[in-house]
PDB file of C-alpha atoms in Angstrom:
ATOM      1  CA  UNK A 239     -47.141 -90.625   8.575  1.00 87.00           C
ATOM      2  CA  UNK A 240     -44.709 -89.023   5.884  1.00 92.00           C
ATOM      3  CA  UNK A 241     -41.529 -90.960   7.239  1.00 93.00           C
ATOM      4  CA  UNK A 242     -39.348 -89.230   4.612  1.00 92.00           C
ATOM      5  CA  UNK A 243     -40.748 -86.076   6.327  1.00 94.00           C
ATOM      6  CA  UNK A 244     -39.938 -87.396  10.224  1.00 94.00           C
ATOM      7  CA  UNK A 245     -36.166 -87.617   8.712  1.00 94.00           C
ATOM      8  CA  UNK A 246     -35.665 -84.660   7.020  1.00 95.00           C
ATOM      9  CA  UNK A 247     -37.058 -82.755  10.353  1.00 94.00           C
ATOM     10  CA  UNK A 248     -34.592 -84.870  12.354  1.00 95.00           C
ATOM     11  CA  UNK A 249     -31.895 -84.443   9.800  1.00 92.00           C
ATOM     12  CA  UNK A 250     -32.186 -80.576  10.657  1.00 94.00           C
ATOM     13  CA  UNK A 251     -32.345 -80.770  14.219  1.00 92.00           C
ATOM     14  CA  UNK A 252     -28.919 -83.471  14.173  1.00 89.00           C
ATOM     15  CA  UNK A 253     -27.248 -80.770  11.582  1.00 86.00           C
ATOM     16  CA  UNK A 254     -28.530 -77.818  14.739  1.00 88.00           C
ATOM     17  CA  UNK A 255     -27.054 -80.359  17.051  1.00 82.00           C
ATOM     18  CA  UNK A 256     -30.391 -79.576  18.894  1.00 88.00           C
ATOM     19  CA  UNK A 257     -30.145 -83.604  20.618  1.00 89.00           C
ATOM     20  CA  UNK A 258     -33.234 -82.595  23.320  1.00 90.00           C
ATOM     21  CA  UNK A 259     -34.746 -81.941  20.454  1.00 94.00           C
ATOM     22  CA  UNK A 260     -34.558 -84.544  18.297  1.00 95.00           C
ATOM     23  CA  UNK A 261     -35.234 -86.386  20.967  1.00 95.00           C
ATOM     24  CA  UNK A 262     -38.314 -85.352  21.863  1.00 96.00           C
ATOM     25  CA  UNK A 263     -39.152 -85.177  18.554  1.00 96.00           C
ATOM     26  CA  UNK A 264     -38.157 -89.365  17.371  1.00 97.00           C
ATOM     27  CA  UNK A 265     -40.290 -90.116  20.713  1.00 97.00           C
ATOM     28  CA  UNK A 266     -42.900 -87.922  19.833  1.00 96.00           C
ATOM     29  CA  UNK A 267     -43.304 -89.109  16.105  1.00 96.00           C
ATOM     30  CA  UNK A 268     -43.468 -92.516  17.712  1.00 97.00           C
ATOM     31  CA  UNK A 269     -46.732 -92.537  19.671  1.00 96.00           C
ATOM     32  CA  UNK A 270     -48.406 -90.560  16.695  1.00 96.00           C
ATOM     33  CA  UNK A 271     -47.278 -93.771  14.692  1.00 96.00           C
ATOM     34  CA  UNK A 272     -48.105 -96.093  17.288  1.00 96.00           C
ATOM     35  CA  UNK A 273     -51.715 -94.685  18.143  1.00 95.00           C
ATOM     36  CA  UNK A 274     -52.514 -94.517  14.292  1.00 95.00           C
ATOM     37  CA  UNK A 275     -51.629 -97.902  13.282  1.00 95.00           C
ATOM     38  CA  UNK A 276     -49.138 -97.012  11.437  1.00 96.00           C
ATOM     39  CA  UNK A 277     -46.156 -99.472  12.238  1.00 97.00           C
ATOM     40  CA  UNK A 278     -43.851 -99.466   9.133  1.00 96.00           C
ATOM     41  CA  UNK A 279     -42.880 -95.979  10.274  1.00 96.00           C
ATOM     42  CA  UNK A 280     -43.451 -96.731  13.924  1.00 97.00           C
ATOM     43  CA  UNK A 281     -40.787 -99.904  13.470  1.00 97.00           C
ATOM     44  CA  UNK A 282     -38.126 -96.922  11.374  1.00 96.00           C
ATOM     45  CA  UNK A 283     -38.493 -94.542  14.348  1.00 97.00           C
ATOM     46  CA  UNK A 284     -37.433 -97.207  16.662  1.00 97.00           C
ATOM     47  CA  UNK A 285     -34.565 -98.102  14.925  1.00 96.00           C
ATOM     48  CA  UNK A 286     -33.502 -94.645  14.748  1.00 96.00           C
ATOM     49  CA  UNK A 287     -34.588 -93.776  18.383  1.00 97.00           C
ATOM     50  CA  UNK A 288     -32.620 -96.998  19.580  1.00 97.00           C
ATOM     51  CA  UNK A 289     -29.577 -95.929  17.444  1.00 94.00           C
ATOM     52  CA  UNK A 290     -29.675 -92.490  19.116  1.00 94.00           C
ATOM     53  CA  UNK A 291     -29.519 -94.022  22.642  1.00 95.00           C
ATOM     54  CA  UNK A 292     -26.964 -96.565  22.112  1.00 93.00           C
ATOM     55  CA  UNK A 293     -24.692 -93.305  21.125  1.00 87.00           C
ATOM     56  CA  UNK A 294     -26.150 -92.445  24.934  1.00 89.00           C
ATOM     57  CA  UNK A 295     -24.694 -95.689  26.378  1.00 87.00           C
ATOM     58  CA  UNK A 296     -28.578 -95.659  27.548  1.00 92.00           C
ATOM     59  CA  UNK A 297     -29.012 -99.380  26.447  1.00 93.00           C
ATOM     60  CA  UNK A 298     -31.628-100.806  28.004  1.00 95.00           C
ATOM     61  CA  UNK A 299     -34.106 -98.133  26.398  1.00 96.00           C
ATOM     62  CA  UNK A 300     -32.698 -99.007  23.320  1.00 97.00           C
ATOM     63  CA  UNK A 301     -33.315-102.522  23.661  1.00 97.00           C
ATOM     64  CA  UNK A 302     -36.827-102.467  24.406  1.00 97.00           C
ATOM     65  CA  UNK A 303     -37.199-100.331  21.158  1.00 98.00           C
ATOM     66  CA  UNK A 304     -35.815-102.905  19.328  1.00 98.00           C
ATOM     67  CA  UNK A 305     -37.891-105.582  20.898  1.00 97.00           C
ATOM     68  CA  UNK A 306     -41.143-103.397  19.877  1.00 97.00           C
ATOM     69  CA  UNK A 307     -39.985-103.181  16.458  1.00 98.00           C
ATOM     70  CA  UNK A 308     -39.465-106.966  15.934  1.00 98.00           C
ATOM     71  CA  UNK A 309     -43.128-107.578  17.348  1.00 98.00           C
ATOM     72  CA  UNK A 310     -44.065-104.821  14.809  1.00 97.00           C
ATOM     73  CA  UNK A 311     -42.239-106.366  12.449  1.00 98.00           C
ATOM     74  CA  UNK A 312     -43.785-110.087  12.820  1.00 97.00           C
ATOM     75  CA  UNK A 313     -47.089-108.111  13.153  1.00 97.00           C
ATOM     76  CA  UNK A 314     -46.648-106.666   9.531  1.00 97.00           C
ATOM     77  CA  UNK A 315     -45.804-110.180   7.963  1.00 97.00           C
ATOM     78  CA  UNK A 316     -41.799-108.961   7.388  1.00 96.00           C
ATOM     79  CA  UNK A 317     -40.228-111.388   9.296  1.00 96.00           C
ATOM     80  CA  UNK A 318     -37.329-112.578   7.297  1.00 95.00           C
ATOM     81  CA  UNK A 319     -37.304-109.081   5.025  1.00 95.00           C
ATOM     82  CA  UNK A 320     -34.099-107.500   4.626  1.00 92.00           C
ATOM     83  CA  UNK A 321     -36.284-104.686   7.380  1.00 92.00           C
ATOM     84  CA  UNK A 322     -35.543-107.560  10.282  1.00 96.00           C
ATOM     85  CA  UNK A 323     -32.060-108.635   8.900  1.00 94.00           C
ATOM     86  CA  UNK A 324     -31.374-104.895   9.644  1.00 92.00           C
ATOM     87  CA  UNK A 325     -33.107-104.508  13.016  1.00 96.00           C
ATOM     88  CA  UNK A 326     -31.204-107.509  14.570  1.00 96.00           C
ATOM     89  CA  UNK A 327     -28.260-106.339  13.251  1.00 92.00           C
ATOM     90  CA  UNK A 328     -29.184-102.964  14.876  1.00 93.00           C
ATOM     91  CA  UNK A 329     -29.996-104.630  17.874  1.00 96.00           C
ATOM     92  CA  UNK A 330     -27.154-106.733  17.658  1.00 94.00           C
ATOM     93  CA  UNK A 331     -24.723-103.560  17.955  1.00 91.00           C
ATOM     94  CA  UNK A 332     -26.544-102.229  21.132  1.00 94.00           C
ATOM     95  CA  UNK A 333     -26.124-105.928  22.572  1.00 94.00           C
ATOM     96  CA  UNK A 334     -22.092-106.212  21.889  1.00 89.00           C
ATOM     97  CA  UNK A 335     -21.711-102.354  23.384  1.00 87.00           C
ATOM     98  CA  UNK A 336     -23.838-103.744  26.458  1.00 90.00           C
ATOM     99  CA  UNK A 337     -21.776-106.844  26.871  1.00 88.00           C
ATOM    100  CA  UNK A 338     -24.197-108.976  25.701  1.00 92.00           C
ATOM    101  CA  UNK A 339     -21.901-110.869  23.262  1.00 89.00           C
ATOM    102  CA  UNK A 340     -23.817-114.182  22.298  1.00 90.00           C
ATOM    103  CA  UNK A 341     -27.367-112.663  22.066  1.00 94.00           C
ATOM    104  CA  UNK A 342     -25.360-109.962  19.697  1.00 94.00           C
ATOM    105  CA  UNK A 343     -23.783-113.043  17.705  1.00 90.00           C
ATOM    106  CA  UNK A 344     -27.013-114.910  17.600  1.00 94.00           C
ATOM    107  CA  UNK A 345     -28.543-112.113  15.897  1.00 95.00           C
ATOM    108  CA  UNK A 346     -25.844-111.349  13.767  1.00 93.00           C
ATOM    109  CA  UNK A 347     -25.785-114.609  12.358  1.00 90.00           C
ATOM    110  CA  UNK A 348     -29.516-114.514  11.871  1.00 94.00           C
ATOM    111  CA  UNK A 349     -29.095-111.043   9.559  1.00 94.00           C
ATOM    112  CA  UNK A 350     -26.675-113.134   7.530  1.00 90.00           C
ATOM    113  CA  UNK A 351     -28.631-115.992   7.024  1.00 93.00           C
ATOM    114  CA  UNK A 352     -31.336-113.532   6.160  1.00 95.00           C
ATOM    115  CA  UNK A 353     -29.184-111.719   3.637  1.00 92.00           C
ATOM    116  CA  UNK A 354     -27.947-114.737   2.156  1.00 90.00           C
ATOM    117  CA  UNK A 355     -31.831-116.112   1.256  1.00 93.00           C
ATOM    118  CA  UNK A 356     -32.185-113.250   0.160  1.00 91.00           C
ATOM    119  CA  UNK A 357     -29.431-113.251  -2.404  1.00 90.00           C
ATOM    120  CA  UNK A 358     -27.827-109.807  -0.751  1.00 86.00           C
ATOM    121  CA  UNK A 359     -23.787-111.025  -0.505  1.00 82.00           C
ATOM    122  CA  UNK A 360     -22.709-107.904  -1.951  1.00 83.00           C
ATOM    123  CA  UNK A 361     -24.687-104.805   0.135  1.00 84.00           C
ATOM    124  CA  UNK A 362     -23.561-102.359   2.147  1.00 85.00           C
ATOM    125  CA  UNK A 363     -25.100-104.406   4.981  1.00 85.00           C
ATOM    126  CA  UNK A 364     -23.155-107.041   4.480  1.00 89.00           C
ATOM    127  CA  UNK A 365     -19.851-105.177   5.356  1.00 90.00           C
ATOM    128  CA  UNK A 366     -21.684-103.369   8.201  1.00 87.00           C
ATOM    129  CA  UNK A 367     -22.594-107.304   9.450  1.00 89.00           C
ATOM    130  CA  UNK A 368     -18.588-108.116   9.042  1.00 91.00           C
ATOM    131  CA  UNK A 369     -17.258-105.079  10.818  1.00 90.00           C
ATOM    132  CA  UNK A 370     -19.674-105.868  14.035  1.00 87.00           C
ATOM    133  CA  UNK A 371     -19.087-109.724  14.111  1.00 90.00           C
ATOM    134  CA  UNK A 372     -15.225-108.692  13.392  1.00 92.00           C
ATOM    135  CA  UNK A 373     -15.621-106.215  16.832  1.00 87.00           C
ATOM    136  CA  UNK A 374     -17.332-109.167  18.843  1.00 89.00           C
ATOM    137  CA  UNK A 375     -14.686-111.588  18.031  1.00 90.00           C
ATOM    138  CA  UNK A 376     -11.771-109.065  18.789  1.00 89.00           C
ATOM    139  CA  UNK A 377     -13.752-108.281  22.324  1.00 85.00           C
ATOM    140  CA  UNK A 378     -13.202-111.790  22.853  1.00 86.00           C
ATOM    141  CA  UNK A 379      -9.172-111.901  21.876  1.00 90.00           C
ATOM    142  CA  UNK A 380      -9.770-114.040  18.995  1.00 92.00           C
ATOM    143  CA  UNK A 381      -8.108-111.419  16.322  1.00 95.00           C
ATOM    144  CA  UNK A 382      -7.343-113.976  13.503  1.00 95.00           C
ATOM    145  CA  UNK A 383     -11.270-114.492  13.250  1.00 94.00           C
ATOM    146  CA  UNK A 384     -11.883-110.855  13.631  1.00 95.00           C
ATOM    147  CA  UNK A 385      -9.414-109.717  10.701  1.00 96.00           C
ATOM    148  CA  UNK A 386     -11.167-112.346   8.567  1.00 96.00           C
ATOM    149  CA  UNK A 387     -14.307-110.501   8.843  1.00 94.00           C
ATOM    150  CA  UNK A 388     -12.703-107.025   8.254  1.00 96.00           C
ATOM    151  CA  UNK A 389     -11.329-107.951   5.321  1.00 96.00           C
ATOM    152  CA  UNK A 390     -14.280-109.469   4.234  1.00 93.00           C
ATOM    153  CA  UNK A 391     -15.984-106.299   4.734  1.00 94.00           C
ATOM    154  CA  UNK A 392     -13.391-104.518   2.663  1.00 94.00           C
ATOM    155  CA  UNK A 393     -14.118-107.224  -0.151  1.00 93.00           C
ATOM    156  CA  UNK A 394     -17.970-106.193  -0.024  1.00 93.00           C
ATOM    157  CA  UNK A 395     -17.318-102.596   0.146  1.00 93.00           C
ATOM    158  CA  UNK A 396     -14.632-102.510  -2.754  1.00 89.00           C
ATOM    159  CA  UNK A 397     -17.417-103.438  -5.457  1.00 83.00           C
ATOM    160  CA  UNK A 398     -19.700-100.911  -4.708  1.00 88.00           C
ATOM    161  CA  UNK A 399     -19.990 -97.314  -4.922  1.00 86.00           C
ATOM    162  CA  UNK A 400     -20.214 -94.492  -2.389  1.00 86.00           C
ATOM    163  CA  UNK A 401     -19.336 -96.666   0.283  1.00 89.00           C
ATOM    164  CA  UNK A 402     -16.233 -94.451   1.349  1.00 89.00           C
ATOM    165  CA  UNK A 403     -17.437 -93.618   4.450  1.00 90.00           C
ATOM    166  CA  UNK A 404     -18.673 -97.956   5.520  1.00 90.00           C
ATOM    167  CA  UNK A 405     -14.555 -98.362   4.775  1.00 92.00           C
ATOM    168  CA  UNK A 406     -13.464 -95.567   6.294  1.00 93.00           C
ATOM    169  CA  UNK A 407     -15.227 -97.252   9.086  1.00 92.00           C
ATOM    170  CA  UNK A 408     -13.732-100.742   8.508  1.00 95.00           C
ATOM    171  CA  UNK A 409     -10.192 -99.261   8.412  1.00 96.00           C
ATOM    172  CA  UNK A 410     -11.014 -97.722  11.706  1.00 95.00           C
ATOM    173  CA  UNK A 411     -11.455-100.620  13.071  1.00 94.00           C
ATOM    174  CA  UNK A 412      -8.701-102.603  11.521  1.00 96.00           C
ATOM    175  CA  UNK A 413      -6.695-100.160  13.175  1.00 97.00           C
ATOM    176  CA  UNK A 414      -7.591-100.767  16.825  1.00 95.00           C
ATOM    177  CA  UNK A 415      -6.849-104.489  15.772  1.00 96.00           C
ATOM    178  CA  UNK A 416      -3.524-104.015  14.861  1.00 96.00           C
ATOM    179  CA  UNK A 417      -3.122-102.264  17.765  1.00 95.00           C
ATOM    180  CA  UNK A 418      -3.888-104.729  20.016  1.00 93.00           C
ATOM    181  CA  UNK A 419      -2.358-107.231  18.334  1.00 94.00           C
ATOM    182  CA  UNK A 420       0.836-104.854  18.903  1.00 95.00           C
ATOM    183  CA  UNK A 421       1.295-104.415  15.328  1.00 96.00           C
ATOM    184  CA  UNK A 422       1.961-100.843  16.013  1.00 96.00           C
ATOM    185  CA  UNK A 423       3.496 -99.585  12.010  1.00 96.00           C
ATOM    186  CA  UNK A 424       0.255-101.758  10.821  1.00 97.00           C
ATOM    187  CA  UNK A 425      -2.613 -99.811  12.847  1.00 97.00           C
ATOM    188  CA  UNK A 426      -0.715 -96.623  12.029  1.00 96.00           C
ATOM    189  CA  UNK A 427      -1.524 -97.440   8.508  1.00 97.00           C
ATOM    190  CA  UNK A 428      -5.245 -98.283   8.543  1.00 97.00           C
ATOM    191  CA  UNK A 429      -5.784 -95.285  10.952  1.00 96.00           C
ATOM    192  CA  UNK A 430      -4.318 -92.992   8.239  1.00 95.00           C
ATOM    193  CA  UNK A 431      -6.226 -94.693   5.409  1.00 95.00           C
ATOM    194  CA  UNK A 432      -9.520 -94.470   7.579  1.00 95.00           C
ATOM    195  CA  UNK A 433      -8.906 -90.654   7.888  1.00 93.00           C
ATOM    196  CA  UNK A 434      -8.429 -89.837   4.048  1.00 91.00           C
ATOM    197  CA  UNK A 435     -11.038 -91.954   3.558  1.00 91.00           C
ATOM    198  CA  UNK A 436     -13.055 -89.780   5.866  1.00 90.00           C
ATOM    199  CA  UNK A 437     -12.212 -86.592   4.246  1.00 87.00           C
ATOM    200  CA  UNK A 438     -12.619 -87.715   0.849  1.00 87.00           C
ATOM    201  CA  UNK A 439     -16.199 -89.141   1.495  1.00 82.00           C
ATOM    202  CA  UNK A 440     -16.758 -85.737   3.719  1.00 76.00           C
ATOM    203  CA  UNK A 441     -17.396 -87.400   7.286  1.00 59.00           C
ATOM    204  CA  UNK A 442     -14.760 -85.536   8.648  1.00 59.00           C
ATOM    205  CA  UNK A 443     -16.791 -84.260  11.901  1.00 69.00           C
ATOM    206  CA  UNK A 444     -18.680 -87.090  13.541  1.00 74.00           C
ATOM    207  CA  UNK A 445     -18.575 -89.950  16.041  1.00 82.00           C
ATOM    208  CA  UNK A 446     -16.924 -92.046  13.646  1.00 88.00           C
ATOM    209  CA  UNK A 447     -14.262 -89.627  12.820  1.00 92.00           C
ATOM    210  CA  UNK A 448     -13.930 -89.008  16.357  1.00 93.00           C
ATOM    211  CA  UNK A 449     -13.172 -93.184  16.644  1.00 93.00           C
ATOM    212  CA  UNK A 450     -10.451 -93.072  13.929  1.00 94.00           C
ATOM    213  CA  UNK A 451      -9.079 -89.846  15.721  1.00 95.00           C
ATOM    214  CA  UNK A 452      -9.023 -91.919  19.447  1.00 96.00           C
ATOM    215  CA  UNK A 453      -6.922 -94.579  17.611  1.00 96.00           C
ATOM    216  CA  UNK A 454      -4.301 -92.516  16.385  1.00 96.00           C
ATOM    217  CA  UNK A 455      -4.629 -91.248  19.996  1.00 97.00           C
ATOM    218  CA  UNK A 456      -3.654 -94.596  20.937  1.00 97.00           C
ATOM    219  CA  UNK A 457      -0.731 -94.549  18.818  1.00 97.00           C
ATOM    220  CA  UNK A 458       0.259 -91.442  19.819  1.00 97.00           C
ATOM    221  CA  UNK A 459       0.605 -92.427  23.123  1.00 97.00           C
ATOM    222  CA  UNK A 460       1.778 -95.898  22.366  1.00 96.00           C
ATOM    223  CA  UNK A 461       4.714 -93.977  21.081  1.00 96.00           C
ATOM    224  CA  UNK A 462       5.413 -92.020  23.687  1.00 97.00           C
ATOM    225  CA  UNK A 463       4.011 -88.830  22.259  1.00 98.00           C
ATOM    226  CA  UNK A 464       1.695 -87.977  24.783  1.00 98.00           C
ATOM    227  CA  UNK A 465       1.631 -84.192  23.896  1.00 98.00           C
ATOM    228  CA  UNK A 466       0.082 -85.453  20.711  1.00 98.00           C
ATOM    229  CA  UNK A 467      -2.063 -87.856  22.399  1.00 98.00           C
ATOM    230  CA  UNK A 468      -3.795 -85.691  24.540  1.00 98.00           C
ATOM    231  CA  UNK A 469      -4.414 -83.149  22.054  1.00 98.00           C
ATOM    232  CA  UNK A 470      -5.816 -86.155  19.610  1.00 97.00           C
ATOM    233  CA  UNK A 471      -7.981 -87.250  22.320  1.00 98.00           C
ATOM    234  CA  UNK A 472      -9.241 -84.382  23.243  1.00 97.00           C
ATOM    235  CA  UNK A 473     -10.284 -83.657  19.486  1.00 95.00           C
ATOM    236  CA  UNK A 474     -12.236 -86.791  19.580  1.00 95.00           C
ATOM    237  CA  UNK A 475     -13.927 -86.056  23.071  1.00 95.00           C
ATOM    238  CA  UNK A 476     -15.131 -82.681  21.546  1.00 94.00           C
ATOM    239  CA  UNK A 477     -16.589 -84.240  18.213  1.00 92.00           C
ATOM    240  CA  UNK A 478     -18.533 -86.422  20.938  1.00 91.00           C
ATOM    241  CA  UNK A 479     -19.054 -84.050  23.006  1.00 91.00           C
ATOM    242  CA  UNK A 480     -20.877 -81.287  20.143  1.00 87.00           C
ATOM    243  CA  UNK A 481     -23.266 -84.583  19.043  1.00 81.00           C
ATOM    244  CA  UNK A 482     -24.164 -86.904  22.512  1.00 81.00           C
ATOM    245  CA  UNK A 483     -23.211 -85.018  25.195  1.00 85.00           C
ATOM    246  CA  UNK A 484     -20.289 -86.154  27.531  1.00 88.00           C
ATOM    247  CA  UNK A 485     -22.327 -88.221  29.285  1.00 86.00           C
ATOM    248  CA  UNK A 486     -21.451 -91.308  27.630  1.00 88.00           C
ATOM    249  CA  UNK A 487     -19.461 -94.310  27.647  1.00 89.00           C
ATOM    250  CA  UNK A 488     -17.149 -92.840  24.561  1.00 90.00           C
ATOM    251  CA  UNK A 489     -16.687 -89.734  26.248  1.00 94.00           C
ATOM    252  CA  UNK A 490     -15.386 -91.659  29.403  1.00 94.00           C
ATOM    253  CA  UNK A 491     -12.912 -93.967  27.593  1.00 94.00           C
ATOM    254  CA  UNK A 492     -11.394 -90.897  26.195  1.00 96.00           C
ATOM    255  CA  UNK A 493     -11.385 -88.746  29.347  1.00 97.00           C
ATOM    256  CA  UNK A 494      -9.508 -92.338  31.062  1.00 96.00           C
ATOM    257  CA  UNK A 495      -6.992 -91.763  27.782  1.00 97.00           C
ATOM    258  CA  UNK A 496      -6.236 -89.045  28.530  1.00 98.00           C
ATOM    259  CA  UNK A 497      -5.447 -89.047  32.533  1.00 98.00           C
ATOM    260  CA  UNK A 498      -2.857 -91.773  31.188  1.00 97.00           C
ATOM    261  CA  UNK A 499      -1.495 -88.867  29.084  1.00 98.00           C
ATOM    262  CA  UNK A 500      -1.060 -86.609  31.987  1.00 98.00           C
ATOM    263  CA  UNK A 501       0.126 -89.268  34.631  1.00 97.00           C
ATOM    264  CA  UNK A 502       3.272 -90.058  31.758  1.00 98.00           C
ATOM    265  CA  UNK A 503       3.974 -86.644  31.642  1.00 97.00           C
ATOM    266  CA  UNK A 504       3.175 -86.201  36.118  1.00 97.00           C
ATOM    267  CA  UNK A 505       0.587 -84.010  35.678  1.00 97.00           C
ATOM    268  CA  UNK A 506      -1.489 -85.615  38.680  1.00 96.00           C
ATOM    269  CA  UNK A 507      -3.741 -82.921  39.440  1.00 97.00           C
ATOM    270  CA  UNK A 508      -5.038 -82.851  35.462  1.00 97.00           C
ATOM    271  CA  UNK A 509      -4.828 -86.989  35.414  1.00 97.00           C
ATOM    272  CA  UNK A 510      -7.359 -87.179  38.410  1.00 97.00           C
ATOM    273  CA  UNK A 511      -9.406 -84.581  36.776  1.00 97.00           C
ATOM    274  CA  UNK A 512      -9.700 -86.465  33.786  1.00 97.00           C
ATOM    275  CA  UNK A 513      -9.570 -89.840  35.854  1.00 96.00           C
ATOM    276  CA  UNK A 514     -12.542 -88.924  38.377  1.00 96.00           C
ATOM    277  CA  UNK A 515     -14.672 -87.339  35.424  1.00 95.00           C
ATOM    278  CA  UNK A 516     -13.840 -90.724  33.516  1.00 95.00           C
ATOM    279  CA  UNK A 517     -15.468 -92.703  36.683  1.00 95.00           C
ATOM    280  CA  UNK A 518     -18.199 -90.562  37.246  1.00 94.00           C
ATOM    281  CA  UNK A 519     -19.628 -91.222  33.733  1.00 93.00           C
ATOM    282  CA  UNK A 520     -18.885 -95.006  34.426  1.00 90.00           C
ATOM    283  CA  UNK A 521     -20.763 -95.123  37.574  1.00 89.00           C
ATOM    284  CA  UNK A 522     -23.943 -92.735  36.198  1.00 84.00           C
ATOM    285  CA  UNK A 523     -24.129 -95.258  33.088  1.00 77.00           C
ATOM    286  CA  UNK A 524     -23.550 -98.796  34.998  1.00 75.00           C
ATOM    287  CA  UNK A 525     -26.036 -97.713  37.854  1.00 64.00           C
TER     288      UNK A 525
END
């Protein structure tokens, strides 16, 4: 299989935001790899595929992809090749949004360990391995740990190029620290950095954006601006929305943001709108 091929296809049907089909397509490409032997590209389309449904909060599909393209991975002799470190870390991010914190440390730290034989302490990787160690440890309320690992991140990131968008992403999330850490001037800060940062690298319309623009929701509303909340909020639910759908655990959080918005400001009939659309998703994606 021409994998470069499989991505530019899916490439154009993401840009057509054409999800069924890309879809169809990544599970498609898959069996064709899978019934010809071909599992270097068979293990890339499950990574990709698993990505795509972790967006989906559909995470138990994801993880079996991921556990097919470890066994294709011992299979092919790679195991300890910087292709596993960044499967597990892959993995490792559908784990922590599952709630599946250790088994998402455990193979965290195994991507670093495999990184580290492998001489790799300043990639791109790296920082991506920081930022979602950083996110487990704030889950778990220990911020001082997780603001280590951020600004290690940053310190990886800083000494290489085109890397605007991995620290827009990092300042994103150094944001929602500070705001739970009630350092409200602080997240204010990184959330404004993270935008520019967007804009300048030219991510300014995706679900990462859409995660920076949530945050200054939060500030918004932490404010007492909830006009401005609401209308940040729903930017981000849109952004979502025009990629994955609004069937998704994202989509919900912001749809339970904003019912906050409109019970401050006693709008209850538009707060149990948002509220009961909020709990629907919930319900459709914990069943």
């Amino acid at each position: 299989m021409d994998i470069n091929g499989f991505f530019a296809k899916l490439d154009a049907f993401f840009a057509g935001r054409d999800m069924q089909a890309a879809e169809a397509y990544m599970k498609e490409s898959l069996n064709t790899a899978e019934d010809s032997g071909d599992l270097r590209s068979a293990t890339a389309i499950c990574n990709e595929l698993g990505g795509y449904f972790r967006k989906l909060s559909r995470y138990e599909e994801g993880a079996a992809l991921y556990e097919k393209a470890l066994a294709y991975i011992e299979q092919l002799g790679l195991s300890g090749s910087e292709h596993h470190a960044t499967t597990l870390i892959n993995y490792a991010t559908t784990c922590t949004q599952a709630g599946e914190r250790e088994k998402a440390l455990s193979f965290f730290q195994k991507a670093a360990e495999i990184f580290a034989e492998k001489g790799l302490t300043a990639d791109y990787r790296v920082a991506a391995l920081h930022n979602n160690i950083s996110s487990l440890y704030q889950d778990a309320a220990d911020l001082p740990n997780a603001e280590k690992h951020l600004r290690m991140a940053l310190s990886v990131l800083e000494g290489l190029e085109g890397t605007g968008l991995e620290a827009a992403i990092t300042y994103t999330n150094w944001a929602q620290l500070c705001l739970a850490a009630d350092r409200l001037a602080d997240a204010e800060e990184k959330v404004l950095l993270a935008l520019g940062s967007f804009e300048k690298a030219g991510g300014g319309h995706d679900t990462h954006y859409a995660a920076a623009v949530n945050v200054l929701g939060k500030i918004s509303y932490t404010k007492g601006d909830y006009p401005a909340a609401i209308a940040q909020f729903k930017e981000a639910m849109d952004l979502i929305q025009q990629e994955f759908g609004d069937g998704n655990m994202s989509y919900a959080v912001l749809c339970d943001n904003t019912a906050r918005c409109y019970r401050q400001l006693g709008d209850t009939e538009l707060a149990k709108t948002f509220a009961d659309k909020a709990e629907a998703i919930y319900g459709r994606v914990r069943a």
